[in-house]
GROMACS .gro file of C-alpha atoms in nm:
model
  385
    1MET     CA    1   8.968  -6.159  -2.320
    2HIS     CA    2   8.640  -6.334  -2.260
    3SER     CA    3   8.731  -6.378  -1.896
    4ALA     CA    4   8.808  -6.009  -1.859
    5LEU     CA    5   8.476  -5.913  -2.014
    6LEU     CA    6   8.286  -6.148  -1.781
    7LEU     CA    7   8.469  -6.008  -1.479
    8LEU     CA    8   8.385  -5.656  -1.600
    9THR     CA    9   8.019  -5.748  -1.627
   10LEU     CA   10   8.007  -5.898  -1.280
   11ALA     CA   11   8.214  -5.637  -1.106
   12LEU     CA   12   8.075  -5.310  -1.247
   13PRO     CA   13   7.905  -5.130  -0.959
   14ALA     CA   14   7.537  -5.055  -0.985
   15HIS     CA   15   7.622  -4.691  -1.045
   16ALA     CA   16   7.709  -4.797  -1.399
   17GLY     CA   17   7.344  -4.899  -1.454
   18VAL     CA   18   7.401  -5.264  -1.552
   19ALA     CA   19   7.072  -5.431  -1.648
   20VAL     CA   20   7.011  -5.790  -1.754
   21SER     CA   21   6.731  -5.870  -1.996
   22ALA     CA   22   6.623  -6.191  -2.162
   23GLU     CA   23   6.566  -6.157  -2.536
   24ALA     CA   24   6.460  -6.420  -2.784
   25GLY     CA   25   6.739  -6.474  -3.037
   26SER     CA   26   6.765  -6.719  -3.319
   27ASN     CA   27   6.698  -6.991  -3.063
   28ALA     CA   28   6.400  -6.887  -2.853
   29ASN     CA   29   6.493  -7.138  -2.582
   30VAL     CA   30   6.830  -6.978  -2.520
   31PRO     CA   31   6.808  -6.628  -2.360
   32LYS     CA   32   7.065  -6.364  -2.445
   33ILE     CA   33   7.239  -6.121  -2.216
   34SER     CA   34   7.225  -5.756  -2.319
   35LEU     CA   35   7.442  -5.507  -2.134
   36GLN     CA   36   7.284  -5.167  -2.073
   37THR     CA   37   7.536  -4.942  -1.911
   38SER     CA   38   7.516  -4.573  -1.844
   39LEU     CA   39   7.806  -4.455  -1.635
   40SER     CA   40   7.702  -4.243  -1.341
   41PRO     CA   41   7.906  -3.950  -1.205
   42MET     CA   42   8.133  -4.219  -1.049
   43SER     CA   43   8.329  -4.247  -1.373
   44GLY     CA   44   8.694  -4.175  -1.426
   45PRO     CA   45   8.914  -4.180  -1.116
   46ALA     CA   46   8.623  -4.221  -0.876
   47LEU     CA   47   8.511  -4.534  -1.059
   48GLY     CA   48   8.860  -4.675  -1.072
   49ALA     CA   49   8.898  -4.628  -0.698
   50THR     CA   50   8.621  -4.876  -0.631
   51MET     CA   51   8.754  -5.151  -0.857
   52THR     CA   52   9.001  -5.421  -0.776
   53PRO     CA   53   9.348  -5.386  -0.925
   54GLY     CA   54   9.277  -5.674  -1.162
   55LEU     CA   55   8.975  -5.505  -1.305
   56ASN     CA   56   9.164  -5.179  -1.345
   57ALA     CA   57   9.421  -5.361  -1.547
   58ALA     CA   58   9.155  -5.530  -1.756
   59LEU     CA   59   8.993  -5.199  -1.835
   60ALA     CA   60   9.325  -5.042  -1.919
   61ALA     CA   61   9.419  -5.325  -2.161
   62PRO     CA   62   9.337  -5.259  -2.529
   63SER     CA   63   9.035  -5.444  -2.648
   64GLY     CA   64   8.985  -5.576  -2.996
   65LEU     CA   65   8.623  -5.673  -2.942
   66THR     CA   66   8.399  -5.643  -3.242
   67PRO     CA   67   8.035  -5.748  -3.280
   68GLN     CA   68   8.163  -6.072  -3.432
   69ALA     CA   69   8.400  -6.131  -3.143
   70LEU     CA   70   8.139  -6.097  -2.867
   71PRO     CA   71   8.109  -6.403  -2.641
   72ALA     CA   72   7.849  -6.661  -2.725
   73PRO     CA   73   7.516  -6.653  -2.537
   74LEU     CA   74   7.537  -6.815  -2.197
   75PRO     CA   75   7.303  -7.095  -2.097
   76VAL     CA   76   7.023  -7.031  -1.849
   77SER     CA   77   7.226  -7.186  -1.570
   78ALA     CA   78   7.502  -6.934  -1.632
   79VAL     CA   79   7.255  -6.644  -1.617
   80SER     CA   80   7.131  -6.773  -1.283
   81ALA     CA   81   7.487  -6.796  -1.162
   82VAL     CA   82   7.557  -6.440  -1.270
   83ALA     CA   83   7.244  -6.313  -1.091
   84SER     CA   84   7.341  -6.502  -0.776
   85PRO     CA   85   7.499  -6.283  -0.504
   86ALA     CA   86   7.759  -6.552  -0.440
   87ALA     CA   87   7.908  -6.502  -0.785
   88LEU     CA   88   7.966  -6.130  -0.746
   89VAL     CA   89   8.321  -6.002  -0.701
   90PRO     CA   90   8.358  -5.804  -0.376
   91VAL     CA   91   8.373  -5.428  -0.437
   92ALA     CA   92   8.369  -5.121  -0.219
   93ILE     CA   93   8.065  -5.126   0.010
   94ALA     CA   94   7.818  -4.842  -0.063
   95PRO     CA   95   7.583  -4.686   0.192
   96ALA     CA   96   7.250  -4.854   0.257
   97THR     CA   97   7.056  -4.601   0.054
   98ALA     CA   98   7.287  -4.640  -0.243
   99ARG     CA   99   7.254  -5.018  -0.223
  100ALA     CA  100   6.875  -4.984  -0.237
  101GLU     CA  101   6.899  -4.761  -0.544
  102ASN     CA  102   7.144  -5.002  -0.708
  103ALA     CA  103   6.911  -5.292  -0.648
  104THR     CA  104   6.635  -5.109  -0.830
  105ALA     CA  105   6.863  -5.019  -1.119
  106ALA     CA  106   6.971  -5.383  -1.159
  107ARG     CA  107   6.622  -5.522  -1.209
  108PRO     CA  108   6.547  -5.693  -1.540
  109VAL     CA  109   6.414  -5.454  -1.807
  110LEU     CA  110   6.052  -5.538  -1.882
  111SER     CA  111   5.814  -5.400  -2.140
  112ALA     CA  112   5.637  -5.071  -2.053
  113ALA     CA  113   5.296  -5.235  -2.030
  114ALA     CA  114   5.421  -5.485  -1.773
  115THR     CA  115   5.646  -5.260  -1.564
  116PRO     CA  116   5.507  -5.272  -1.210
  117ASP     CA  117   5.700  -4.964  -1.097
  118ALA     CA  118   5.601  -4.732  -1.386
  119PRO     CA  119   5.546  -4.374  -1.269
  120GLU     CA  120   5.187  -4.269  -1.205
  121GLY     CA  121   5.033  -4.131  -1.522
  122SER     CA  122   5.278  -4.310  -1.755
  123PRO     CA  123   5.152  -4.555  -2.021
  124GLY     CA  124   5.273  -4.846  -1.811
  125ALA     CA  125   5.104  -4.736  -1.490
  126ALA     CA  126   4.800  -4.946  -1.403
  127ALA     CA  127   4.561  -4.782  -1.154
  128SER     CA  128   4.428  -4.995  -0.875
  129PRO     CA  129   4.051  -5.040  -0.845
  130VAL     CA  130   4.051  -4.793  -0.553
  131GLU     CA  131   4.236  -4.530  -0.759
  132GLN     CA  132   4.003  -4.578  -1.056
  133ASN     CA  133   3.703  -4.496  -0.834
  134GLN     CA  134   3.859  -4.178  -0.692
  135PRO     CA  135   3.715  -3.846  -0.827
  136SER     CA  136   3.946  -3.636  -1.040
  137PHE     CA  137   4.098  -3.311  -0.920
  138LYS     CA  138   3.855  -3.114  -1.139
  139THR     CA  139   3.557  -3.301  -0.991
  140LYS     CA  140   3.677  -3.226  -0.638
  141ILE     CA  141   3.717  -2.854  -0.712
  142LEU     CA  142   3.373  -2.829  -0.874
  143GLY     CA  143   3.220  -3.007  -0.576
  144MET     CA  144   3.390  -2.767  -0.337
  145LEU     CA  145   3.264  -2.462  -0.530
  146LYS     CA  146   2.912  -2.605  -0.539
  147SER     CA  147   2.913  -2.659  -0.164
  148MET     CA  148   3.034  -2.301  -0.113
  149ALA     CA  149   2.751  -2.166  -0.332
  150ASN     CA  150   2.493  -2.374  -0.143
  151PRO     CA  151   2.648  -2.441   0.202
  152PHE     CA  152   2.330  -2.590   0.345
  153GLY     CA  153   2.298  -2.851   0.071
  154GLY     CA  154   1.969  -2.996  -0.043
  155LYS     CA  155   1.743  -2.831  -0.293
  156LYS     CA  156   1.783  -2.475  -0.406
  157ALA     CA  157   1.542  -2.216  -0.274
  158GLU     CA  158   1.351  -2.194  -0.601
  159GLU     CA  159   1.305  -2.572  -0.599
  160ALA     CA  160   1.149  -2.578  -0.254
  161PRO     CA  161   0.777  -2.651  -0.236
  162PRO     CA  162   0.559  -2.338  -0.245
  163ALA     CA  163   0.481  -2.204   0.101
  164SER     CA  164   0.125  -2.106   0.011
  165GLU     CA  165  -0.138  -2.123  -0.260
  166ALA     CA  166  -0.048  -1.769  -0.359
  167GLU     CA  167   0.314  -1.869  -0.412
  168ARG     CA  168   0.212  -2.175  -0.612
  169LEU     CA  169  -0.007  -1.965  -0.840
  170ASP     CA  170   0.267  -1.704  -0.873
  171ARG     CA  171   0.505  -1.970  -1.002
  172GLU     CA  172   0.247  -2.082  -1.253
  173PHE     CA  173   0.197  -1.722  -1.365
  174ALA     CA  174   0.573  -1.678  -1.409
  175LYS     CA  175   0.573  -1.961  -1.663
  176ILE     CA  176   0.362  -1.755  -1.904
  177ASP     CA  177   0.591  -1.590  -2.160
  178LEU     CA  178   0.423  -1.251  -2.156
  179TRP     CA  179   0.720  -1.072  -2.309
  180GLY     CA  180   0.728  -1.328  -2.587
  181GLN     CA  181   0.365  -1.247  -2.663
  182VAL     CA  182   0.407  -0.871  -2.686
  183ALA     CA  183   0.765  -0.840  -2.816
  184PRO     CA  184   0.698  -0.872  -3.192
  185GLY     CA  185   0.419  -0.614  -3.192
  186VAL     CA  186   0.589  -0.354  -2.975
  187ARG     CA  187   0.919  -0.395  -3.161
  188ALA     CA  188   0.741  -0.327  -3.490
  189GLU     CA  189   0.562  -0.030  -3.333
  190ILE     CA  190   0.886   0.125  -3.212
  191GLU     CA  191   1.067   0.061  -3.540
  192ALA     CA  192   0.781   0.223  -3.733
  193ALA     CA  193   0.795   0.529  -3.509
  194ARG     CA  194   1.169   0.554  -3.565
  195ALA     CA  195   1.128   0.523  -3.940
  196SER     CA  196   0.871   0.802  -3.943
  197LYS     CA  197   1.122   1.024  -3.758
  198LEU     CA  198   0.871   1.146  -3.502
  199SER     CA  199   0.994   1.425  -3.278
  200LYS     CA  200   1.050   1.354  -2.911
  201ALA     CA  201   0.737   1.548  -2.814
  202ALA     CA  202   0.526   1.378  -3.080
  203PHE     CA  203   0.640   1.033  -2.972
  204LYS     CA  204   0.572   1.115  -2.606
  205ASP     CA  205   0.219   1.217  -2.699
  206HIS     CA  206   0.178   0.888  -2.887
  207VAL     CA  207   0.297   0.685  -2.586
  208THR     CA  208   0.069   0.879  -2.349
  209LYS     CA  209  -0.238   0.807  -2.558
  210GLU     CA  210  -0.145   0.440  -2.595
  211ALA     CA  211  -0.089   0.401  -2.219
  212ASP     CA  212  -0.423   0.559  -2.133
  213ALA     CA  213  -0.598   0.345  -2.393
  214ALA     CA  214  -0.436   0.028  -2.254
  215VAL     CA  215  -0.557   0.113  -1.901
  216GLU     CA  216  -0.912   0.157  -2.028
  217ARG     CA  217  -0.897  -0.183  -2.195
  218ILE     CA  218  -0.773  -0.340  -1.871
  219LYS     CA  219  -1.052  -0.178  -1.670
  220LYS     CA  220  -1.315  -0.296  -1.914
  221ALA     CA  221  -1.179  -0.651  -1.934
  222ARG     CA  222  -1.144  -0.687  -1.557
  223GLY     CA  223  -1.456  -0.495  -1.457
  224VAL     CA  224  -1.279  -0.235  -1.242
  225ALA     CA  225  -1.317   0.142  -1.228
  226ASN     CA  226  -0.989   0.256  -1.072
  227ILE     CA  227  -0.648   0.084  -1.089
  228GLY     CA  228  -0.379   0.142  -0.827
  229PHE     CA  229  -0.009   0.140  -0.925
  230HIS     CA  230   0.234   0.074  -0.637
  231PHE     CA  231   0.613   0.054  -0.683
  232ASN     CA  232   0.882  -0.069  -0.443
  233LEU     CA  233   1.018   0.283  -0.399
  234HIS     CA  234   1.122   0.222  -0.038
  235GLY     CA  235   1.261  -0.126  -0.087
  236GLY     CA  236   1.124  -0.475  -0.121
  237ARG     CA  237   1.146  -0.736  -0.394
  238ARG     CA  238   0.873  -0.860  -0.620
  239GLU     CA  239   0.855  -1.186  -0.425
  240ASP     CA  240   0.801  -0.999  -0.098
  241TYR     CA  241   0.452  -0.894  -0.211
  242VAL     CA  242   0.332  -1.240  -0.315
  243GLY     CA  243   0.058  -1.355  -0.080
  244THR     CA  244   0.112  -1.064   0.163
  245GLY     CA  245   0.006  -0.762  -0.042
  246ILE     CA  246   0.130  -0.409   0.028
  247ARG     CA  247   0.214  -0.334   0.390
  248ALA     CA  248   0.143   0.013   0.522
  249THR     CA  249   0.448   0.202   0.654
  250MET     CA  250   0.552   0.550   0.754
  251GLY     CA  251   0.686   0.603   0.406
  252ASP     CA  252   0.657   0.981   0.399
  253ILE     CA  253   1.002   1.136   0.351
  254ALA     CA  254   0.919   1.416   0.596
  255ALA     CA  255   0.865   1.161   0.876
  256ARG     CA  256   1.237   1.084   0.870
  257TYR     CA  257   1.339   1.438   0.962
  258ASP     CA  258   1.036   1.612   1.119
  259MET     CA  259   0.888   1.482   1.444
  260ASN     CA  260   0.567   1.673   1.371
  261ALA     CA  261   0.523   1.513   1.029
  262ASP     CA  262   0.241   1.276   0.944
  263ARG     CA  263   0.329   0.948   1.114
  264ASN     CA  264   0.027   0.746   1.005
  265GLN     CA  265   0.079   0.405   0.847
  266LYS     CA  266   0.030   0.466   0.477
  267VAL     CA  267   0.034   0.302   0.137
  268TYR     CA  268   0.137   0.527  -0.152
  269PHE     CA  269   0.011   0.467  -0.504
  270PHE     CA  270  -0.091   0.623  -0.833
  271GLN     CA  271  -0.453   0.585  -0.934
  272SER     CA  272  -0.565   0.559  -1.293
  273ALA     CA  273  -0.875   0.772  -1.228
  274GLN     CA  274  -0.652   1.077  -1.180
  275HIS     CA  275  -0.325   0.991  -1.353
  276GLY     CA  276  -0.415   0.763  -1.640
  277GLY     CA  277  -0.155   0.508  -1.751
  278TYR     CA  278   0.142   0.718  -1.864
  279VAL     CA  279   0.213   0.922  -1.548
  280PRO     CA  280   0.254   0.621  -1.313
  281LEU     CA  281   0.500   0.455  -1.549
  282ASP     CA  282   0.696   0.771  -1.631
  283ALA     CA  283   0.737   0.874  -1.266
  284SER     CA  284   1.087   0.908  -1.123
  285ASN     CA  285   1.232   0.854  -0.777
  286GLY     CA  286   1.202   1.196  -0.612
  287GLU     CA  287   1.497   1.130  -0.382
  288ILE     CA  288   1.745   1.094  -0.671
  289LEU     CA  289   1.782   1.420  -0.860
  290PHE     CA  290   2.105   1.398  -1.058
  291PHE     CA  291   2.028   1.127  -1.315
  292PRO     CA  292   1.714   0.972  -1.467
  293THR     CA  293   1.543   0.711  -1.252
  294ARG     CA  294   1.222   0.513  -1.227
  295MET     CA  295   0.986   0.493  -0.932
  296GLY     CA  296   1.084   0.128  -0.882
  297TYR     CA  297   1.120  -0.206  -1.058
  298ALA     CA  298   0.857  -0.416  -0.876
  299LEU     CA  299   0.506  -0.305  -0.970
  300ASN     CA  300   0.177  -0.404  -0.806
  301LEU     CA  301  -0.149  -0.351  -0.992
  302PHE     CA  302  -0.458  -0.363  -0.769
  303ASP     CA  303  -0.824  -0.266  -0.771
  304LEU     CA  304  -0.875   0.040  -0.553
  305ASP     CA  305  -1.242  -0.053  -0.520
  306ALA     CA  306  -1.185  -0.417  -0.429
  307PRO     CA  307  -1.440  -0.547  -0.168
  308ALA     CA  308  -1.179  -0.559   0.112
  309LEU     CA  309  -1.068  -0.199   0.050
  310ALA     CA  310  -1.422  -0.068   0.008
  311ALA     CA  311  -1.528  -0.227   0.337
  312ALA     CA  312  -1.223  -0.081   0.516
  313ARG     CA  313  -1.302   0.269   0.393
  314ALA     CA  314  -1.659   0.228   0.511
  315ASP     CA  315  -1.573   0.116   0.866
  316GLY     CA  316  -1.282   0.356   0.924
  317ARG     CA  317  -0.985   0.121   0.892
  318ILE     CA  318  -0.882   0.324   0.587
  319LYS     CA  319  -0.882   0.701   0.629
  320ASN     CA  320  -0.759   1.000   0.434
  321PHE     CA  321  -0.804   0.829   0.099
  322GLY     CA  322  -0.640   1.072  -0.143
  323ALA     CA  323  -0.480   1.105  -0.485
  324ILE     CA  324  -0.151   0.934  -0.389
  325SER     CA  325  -0.198   0.765  -0.048
  326MET     CA  326  -0.434   0.628   0.215
  327ASP     CA  327  -0.393   0.571   0.590
  328PHE     CA  328  -0.447   0.234   0.755
  329HIS     CA  329  -0.572   0.186   1.112
  330GLY     CA  330  -0.600  -0.165   1.248
  331MET     CA  331  -0.526  -0.307   0.904
  332ARG     CA  332  -0.188  -0.414   0.764
  333GLY     CA  333  -0.232  -0.262   0.420
  334VAL     CA  334  -0.362  -0.355   0.075
  335PRO     CA  335  -0.460  -0.725   0.085
  336TYR     CA  336  -0.335  -0.960  -0.186
  337SER     CA  337  -0.694  -1.042  -0.282
  338ALA     CA  338  -0.726  -0.690  -0.430
  339TYR     CA  339  -0.450  -0.755  -0.689
  340LEU     CA  340  -0.535  -0.772  -1.058
  341ALA     CA  341  -0.231  -0.997  -1.121
  342PRO     CA  342   0.075  -1.118  -0.933
  343PRO     CA  343   0.340  -0.846  -0.893
  344VAL     CA  344   0.570  -0.802  -1.192
  345GLU     CA  345   0.918  -0.670  -1.260
  346VAL     CA  346   0.949  -0.374  -1.497
  347PHE     CA  347   1.226  -0.159  -1.647
  348ILE     CA  348   1.484  -0.438  -1.629
  349GLY     CA  349   1.647  -0.540  -1.960
  350THR     CA  350   1.343  -0.424  -2.157
  351ALA     CA  351   1.532  -0.365  -2.482
  352LYS     CA  352   1.672  -0.717  -2.484
  353LYS     CA  353   1.332  -0.866  -2.406
  354ILE     CA  354   1.180  -0.715  -2.719
  355GLY     CA  355   1.483  -0.777  -2.940
  356LEU     CA  356   1.631  -0.428  -2.970
  357LYS     CA  357   1.973  -0.300  -2.866
  358LYS     CA  358   1.865   0.022  -2.697
  359LEU     CA  359   1.549   0.211  -2.603
  360THR     CA  360   1.471   0.568  -2.514
  361ARG     CA  361   1.276   0.632  -2.195
  362ASP     CA  362   0.944   0.670  -2.378
  363GLU     CA  363   1.012   0.362  -2.592
  364GLU     CA  364   1.071   0.163  -2.273
  365THR     CA  365   0.749   0.304  -2.125
  366LEU     CA  366   0.555   0.198  -2.435
  367ALA     CA  367   0.698  -0.155  -2.420
  368THR     CA  368   0.616  -0.174  -2.047
  369ILE     CA  369   0.250  -0.073  -2.090
  370ARG     CA  370   0.207  -0.343  -2.354
  371PHE     CA  371   0.353  -0.596  -2.110
  372LEU     CA  372   0.133  -0.474  -1.823
  373GLU     CA  373  -0.180  -0.503  -2.033
  374ALA     CA  374  -0.098  -0.866  -2.111
  375ALA     CA  375  -0.022  -0.933  -1.742
  376ALA     CA  376  -0.345  -0.774  -1.616
  377LEU     CA  377  -0.561  -0.959  -1.868
  378ALA     CA  378  -0.406  -1.297  -1.787
  379GLY     CA  379  -0.330  -1.258  -1.416
  380GLY     CA  380  -0.673  -1.270  -1.257
  381ALA     CA  381  -0.677  -1.650  -1.234
  382TYR     CA  382  -0.347  -1.649  -1.041
  383ILE     CA  383  -0.470  -1.451  -0.738
  384PRO     CA  384  -0.634  -1.653  -0.459
  385ARG     CA  385  -0.981  -1.520  -0.372
   0.00000   0.00000   0.00000
C-alpha cells in the first residue's frame, strides 16, 4: 500500500496541483512531506486516460489509509530523489504551455511574506526601489489637470512681478480689507432700517442723503471740488484701468447706427457737482431695458479738476466738457494721475461681503457708498504722481 501511495504521489500530473512543502515536525531536522492536491478539470475519465494501467489499478483498489497509517516521514535524501526529474514516472506529454504552468504549480509553498511571485498589491508583494519611487495614479492625474489649467507652466499670472509702479501700488491697495472695515457698521445700519419698517420711498430718501453726505466728506478729505464717476459700461475689467486711466472712445450709442452722429473720442462720466453721490451709483445700463441692471461693476473715481485735466481744457485737448462727457483731441483720455484711488469692483456679492443673505437695490447702494468712501480716503497714497 505504501508503494502504491508513493507511485500516486510521483505520477499525479501537475494538473492535480501537487505541492511539496517542508514543515518542522516533532524533529525539526527531519522535513515532512505534505500533499496539497486540488484536482483540475482533468479528473474522472480524462485523468485516468493519462495514467499508466498500474496507477489506474492502484487508484481503483480500496484504501484503508487512516491518519495513523500514513507513511513515515522520508529523509531529506528521499525528498531530493522525489524532486529529481529522473525519479518521475513517464506520463502523457502535455503541451509546452501546460508544462510551464505545471512547473509553477509544483513549486514549494512558501510563506506569503517570502513569496517572490505574489501578485502586485498583495501582502506578499514587495515593490522594487524603482516602483516605490513612481508617482501614484492619483498624483499623475492631478499633475495632468494642473498642466491643463496652466499649459505654459511657471508662475501664475497673479504671481508675476508687477509690470509698473502703478500695478505694484494697486496690489498693495488690494490687500487693505476695506469691506471688513465697513461691514459691521453698514450691516447694523441696514438691520436698523429694516427693524423700523421704513417704506421703500423713505429708505431711498435716507440712502440718497447718506450718499451725498459721503461724497462731501470725500471732497473735503481729498481737497477736490468735483468727483468723476466712470463705469465700464462698454467693457473692460478693473485691471485694465490700472496705470492707463480711462481711454477715450466713440462710446456714443448713436455712432453705431448713424453716420452723422458725433464721432469724437469721448469719456463718459457722472460728476458729483451735478449728480451728487446717489445718482451715479443708482444708474442702470440704458441698453438693457427688461430687467434691473447697474451701469457697470468696475468703477473709477477721479478728480475732474486734476492738474492734467485742467491744463488739457485750457489748451484745447479737451473740448465740449459737459454734464456727462468730454471730447479728447490729441490726448488718450483721463490720465491715471487724476484718480482718487485705484479702480474698484462694485455690486458683486455685496450682501455676502457685509454678512447678510440678501439686499434690496437701495441697501446695496448704501453698502457701496460706505465702501467707496473708505476706498477714496485710503487710496490717494496708491496712485503714482
